[in-house]
Amino acid sequence: MPTLFDSTVAGVGRIGPNRELKKALEKFWADPSTGRELSATAQRLTRELSENLGKNGLSSIAHAGRSYYDAVHDVTALLGLFPQRVRVFADHTIDDGLPGHIDRYFAAARGAQGIPALAMTKWFDTNYHYLVPELSSVSQPELDAEWFVADIADAVAVEPRIRPVLVGPITYLALARTTDGSCPFELLDAVVDCYAELITRLAATGVGWIQLDEPILATDIDADPERAGAIGGKAEKTYRRLAAALHDSHPDTGLVVQTYFGDGNAAVELLQDTGIDALGVDLVTYRTDERCSAGEKTSPEQLLPAWKGGIGIVAGVVDGRNIWRTDLSDALEVIEALKSRGEVAVSTSASLLHVPYTLAGDSSFDTDPELKSWLAFGAEKAGEVAVLARLAAGESSAELEAAVQESTAARASRTNSGRTHSATVRSRVAAVTDSDRTRQPWQVRRSAQKTSVPLPPLATTTIGSFPQTSQIRQARAAHRNGKIDDRAYREAMEKEIADCIARQEELGLDVLVHGEAERNDMVQYFSEQLHGYHATANGWVQSYGSRCVRPPILYGDIVRPEAMTVDWFAFAQSLTDKPVKGMLTGPVTMLAWSFVRDDQPLGDTADQVALVLRDEIADLVAAGAKIIQVDEPAIRELLPLVKDRKGDYLAWSVGSFRLATGGAAPETQIHTHMCYSEFNELIDAIDDLDADVTSIEAARNGMQVLAAVKDHGYSRGIGPGVWDIHSPRVPDRGEVDELVDAALESVPAEALWINPDCGLKTRGWEETTASLEVLVAAAQAARDRLQ
Ligand code: GLN
Ligand code: ZN
């Protein structure tokens, strides 16, 4: 029996503390002769990470191998399950240290000439995206593991504590899609054969432990019987086989199954008798009544009721996906309570992939040591784990005592700070009533808006952003670096806005936008202007592939010192007689794409954001706005993974949108936008938002979402996207005509809007102009047909 390590982190990022992998990847994609540099960078990053974790004193060190894009995609590579269409790429035989399949790997990840990429989607309820495996009943998994095993063998020779981490077979198949409608689990036996061989080979490199990640086991695994079937039963059988395969050949190597993002108790119940050695559980996410809440915590004694003590528990007590410093005394209580029942290791609740590498050297904190003292990024979290493990082992020293005291003091300073608790903000939130969240009935609004914004049926508009040209990005960068002053910057942006308005008039769109040239990002732009929010200098987190985001930190009560968008709007509106939409980011999206305070319920924080948006709407209306769009692309992303939490979530998220928009008079037309098409589950909630017009993604699946809209009896304006902006292709007229006709079957002409799927900031002007010409012409032709 392997003995359990006492401290670790659940997983690590791949992008590098200064986005080194991003830079090497983009260089390689532009110039394939730089493969040596790419493989060396990946190797150096994993080695440095292991060294740093090792220095902290962790007794087991998560190691993802040299991963070049995404961990799910790494498994696709290991199992030789790339889609058929990338097999045109032969093995990469250049001796540059990259795996033989690397050209297929990148072609499947990013697409290539004539070859569409794999679908990409959000990893559970995070903002990280994985590549969706594309399988069919004739897929034949075949292990291609030399590259990975060799990597681990090299790493373990330098650092014997490393523990290879891979996405496990159940989660892999549960997240896969098939092209022939078959169930991905038909491949389970063959896939498990590959895993059995793989873990045996990994054990032969001398590693003490191997980790398979199964986050799917912490969601409602049996909630969708059709797709998931009895995932539980499959998981149990699978891990019996894998544990036996490993232990027959390597009885001293441990197998740990890691869950996260939900309650691990079901996984414990399922897997504790299968022969695995330990199970990793998230003891942060749902220890309170919602993710990220200061509510009553489950008492340490009541955690993991199913655990009988026969296997070890890797206890995720340090939050792996948020950036707050851990309350060490509270975490220690959990560890101690569990320790009285069996073997326990201290860990993070999730992979450190989701948080920036380190606070050290982030210049944004130079002038704000107070905020810095409240936080822990990846490296600091590893330090917290190490401290907890030593405390749990009974060690006592002045250093450890000081660490606990500092953590308590940081918490107290946060609780008592005027920056986190403003009496004015709090009394305003406390005074909110239902009527603040309620506009006049739709009938009243509809007739008021007929006069305030007279529009033809099938009105045309866009979602907000127009191409972010390099000229725009350069002007923003020059302003940020002080190379141009405020006035020169304003002039540069006004020139862009004027150009954008002129082009829209030329195109003949009915409702115009200013184009969002001044916005680096739809959340960051607002966060930089609000008190209670902090933007880091180097807090990068991988979003997908080489794309990284720098989520701002929402740490305190939200105050809007002045209007945030009114000048740009007013300038744009002054240039045209057509209505220009005011553009805002909704409260839920502001939260979803930030690191959010964990000392109060998310709903309270969302209401604070809603109130500043409400004030912004009032200011926009005063400046002449007739139409205001409040984007909520992330409403679905934050939806809890377990059924019994969904109702609460929908109540506060919808409530915050209604609070933001509830002050708008009947003649102000409120739009919202969401960019996904799996609408069905949320249709009631979307109806409850009570927006006058909702634009949604629809082009890619041929308007299927409208069936749900029709069944629901949705009566207000709706704009199903008729141009899939995620592709650079200009749609043909015939295609758009068909989509418009399909839409007209479910939506009356008066309620139907014609618009693209999403914002256009990633597109170029050429395809944008050509596509919008098609869209406007299709709308006009449909109006003519209707008469
Ligand atoms: N208004 C935003 C834009 O057009 C909306 C972006 C989004 O939906 N993600 O860019
Ligand atoms: Zn969108």
PDB file of N, CA, C and O and ligand atoms in Angstrom, residues 463 522 593 631 633 673-676 695-697 725-726 757-759, ligand 2:
ATOM      1  N   ILE A 463     -24.282  43.841 -32.609  1.00  0.00           N
ATOM      2  CA  ILE A 463     -24.250  43.508 -31.187  1.00  0.00           C
ATOM      3  C   ILE A 463     -23.413  44.497 -30.371  1.00  0.00           C
ATOM      4  O   ILE A 463     -23.489  44.527 -29.153  1.00  0.00           O
ATOM      5  N   MET A 522     -14.822  43.887 -22.432  1.00  0.00           N
ATOM      6  CA  MET A 522     -16.122  44.372 -21.976  1.00  0.00           C
ATOM      7  C   MET A 522     -16.299  44.363 -20.452  1.00  0.00           C
ATOM      8  O   MET A 522     -17.214  45.006 -19.940  1.00  0.00           O
ATOM      9  N   TRP A 593     -16.588  37.105 -15.160  1.00  0.00           N
ATOM     10  CA  TRP A 593     -15.265  37.266 -15.755  1.00  0.00           C
ATOM     11  C   TRP A 593     -14.313  38.060 -14.872  1.00  0.00           C
ATOM     12  O   TRP A 593     -13.370  38.688 -15.339  1.00  0.00           O
ATOM     13  N   ASP A 631     -25.446  43.681 -21.934  1.00  0.00           N
ATOM     14  CA  ASP A 631     -25.015  42.348 -22.372  1.00  0.00           C
ATOM     15  C   ASP A 631     -24.926  41.377 -21.201  1.00  0.00           C
ATOM     16  O   ASP A 631     -24.363  41.721 -20.164  1.00  0.00           O
ATOM     17  N   PRO A 633     -23.685  37.824 -21.724  1.00  0.00           N
ATOM     18  CA  PRO A 633     -23.251  36.574 -22.361  1.00  0.00           C
ATOM     19  C   PRO A 633     -22.906  35.479 -21.353  1.00  0.00           C
ATOM     20  O   PRO A 633     -22.877  34.307 -21.733  1.00  0.00           O
ATOM     21  N   HIS A 673     -28.093  40.771 -24.717  1.00  0.00           N
ATOM     22  CA  HIS A 673     -27.468  39.881 -25.692  1.00  0.00           C
ATOM     23  C   HIS A 673     -26.835  38.710 -24.956  1.00  0.00           C
ATOM     24  O   HIS A 673     -26.246  38.871 -23.900  1.00  0.00           O
ATOM     25  N   MET A 674     -26.982  37.524 -25.539  1.00  0.00           N
ATOM     26  CA  MET A 674     -26.356  36.326 -24.963  1.00  0.00           C
ATOM     27  C   MET A 674     -25.723  35.546 -26.084  1.00  0.00           C
ATOM     28  O   MET A 674     -26.319  35.429 -27.161  1.00  0.00           O
ATOM     29  N   CYS A 675     -24.516  35.004 -25.838  1.00  0.00           N
ATOM     30  CA  CYS A 675     -23.930  34.309 -26.973  1.00  0.00           C
ATOM     31  C   CYS A 675     -23.819  32.819 -26.772  1.00  0.00           C
ATOM     32  O   CYS A 675     -22.753  32.288 -26.583  1.00  0.00           O
ATOM     33  N   TYR A 676     -24.899  32.166 -26.814  1.00  0.00           N
ATOM     34  CA  TYR A 676     -24.904  30.707 -26.878  1.00  0.00           C
ATOM     35  C   TYR A 676     -26.273  30.352 -27.376  1.00  0.00           C
ATOM     36  O   TYR A 676     -27.192  31.171 -27.358  1.00  0.00           O
ATOM     37  N   SER A 695     -30.985  39.580 -28.210  1.00  0.00           N
ATOM     38  CA  SER A 695     -30.303  38.964 -29.360  1.00  0.00           C
ATOM     39  C   SER A 695     -29.533  37.742 -28.872  1.00  0.00           C
ATOM     40  O   SER A 695     -28.969  37.751 -27.773  1.00  0.00           O
ATOM     41  N   ILE A 696     -29.570  36.693 -29.677  1.00  0.00           N
ATOM     42  CA  ILE A 696     -28.928  35.436 -29.279  1.00  0.00           C
ATOM     43  C   ILE A 696     -28.197  34.823 -30.457  1.00  0.00           C
ATOM     44  O   ILE A 696     -28.462  35.135 -31.616  1.00  0.00           O
ATOM     45  N   GLU A 697     -27.300  33.901 -30.130  1.00  0.00           N
ATOM     46  CA  GLU A 697     -26.583  33.181 -31.170  1.00  0.00           C
ATOM     47  C   GLU A 697     -27.520  32.141 -31.781  1.00  0.00           C
ATOM     48  O   GLU A 697     -28.211  31.444 -31.066  1.00  0.00           O
ATOM     49  N   ILE A 725     -20.508  34.939 -36.667  1.00  0.00           N
ATOM     50  CA  ILE A 725     -19.320  35.808 -36.740  1.00  0.00           C
ATOM     51  C   ILE A 725     -18.054  35.098 -36.279  1.00  0.00           C
ATOM     52  O   ILE A 725     -16.967  35.646 -36.344  1.00  0.00           O
ATOM     53  N   HIS A 726     -18.201  33.870 -35.742  1.00  0.00           N
ATOM     54  CA  HIS A 726     -16.991  33.160 -35.316  1.00  0.00           C
ATOM     55  C   HIS A 726     -16.204  32.658 -36.503  1.00  0.00           C
ATOM     56  O   HIS A 726     -15.088  32.187 -36.363  1.00  0.00           O
ATOM     57  N   ASP A 757     -24.583  37.187 -34.920  1.00  0.00           N
ATOM     58  CA  ASP A 757     -24.564  36.362 -33.714  1.00  0.00           C
ATOM     59  C   ASP A 757     -23.955  37.035 -32.496  1.00  0.00           C
ATOM     60  O   ASP A 757     -24.295  36.725 -31.364  1.00  0.00           O
ATOM     61  N   CYS A 758     -22.944  37.862 -32.733  1.00  0.00           N
ATOM     62  CA  CYS A 758     -22.191  38.417 -31.605  1.00  0.00           C
ATOM     63  C   CYS A 758     -21.461  39.664 -32.094  1.00  0.00           C
ATOM     64  O   CYS A 758     -21.641  40.088 -33.239  1.00  0.00           O
ATOM     65  N   GLY A 759     -20.632  40.232 -31.209  1.00  0.00           N
ATOM     66  CA  GLY A 759     -19.861  41.430 -31.557  1.00  0.00           C
ATOM     67  C   GLY A 759     -18.825  41.123 -32.639  1.00  0.00           C
ATOM     68  O   GLY A 759     -18.450  39.980 -32.864  1.00  0.00           O
TER      69      GLY A 759
HETATM   70 ZN    ZN B   2     -22.008  37.563 -27.924  1.00  0.00          ZN
END
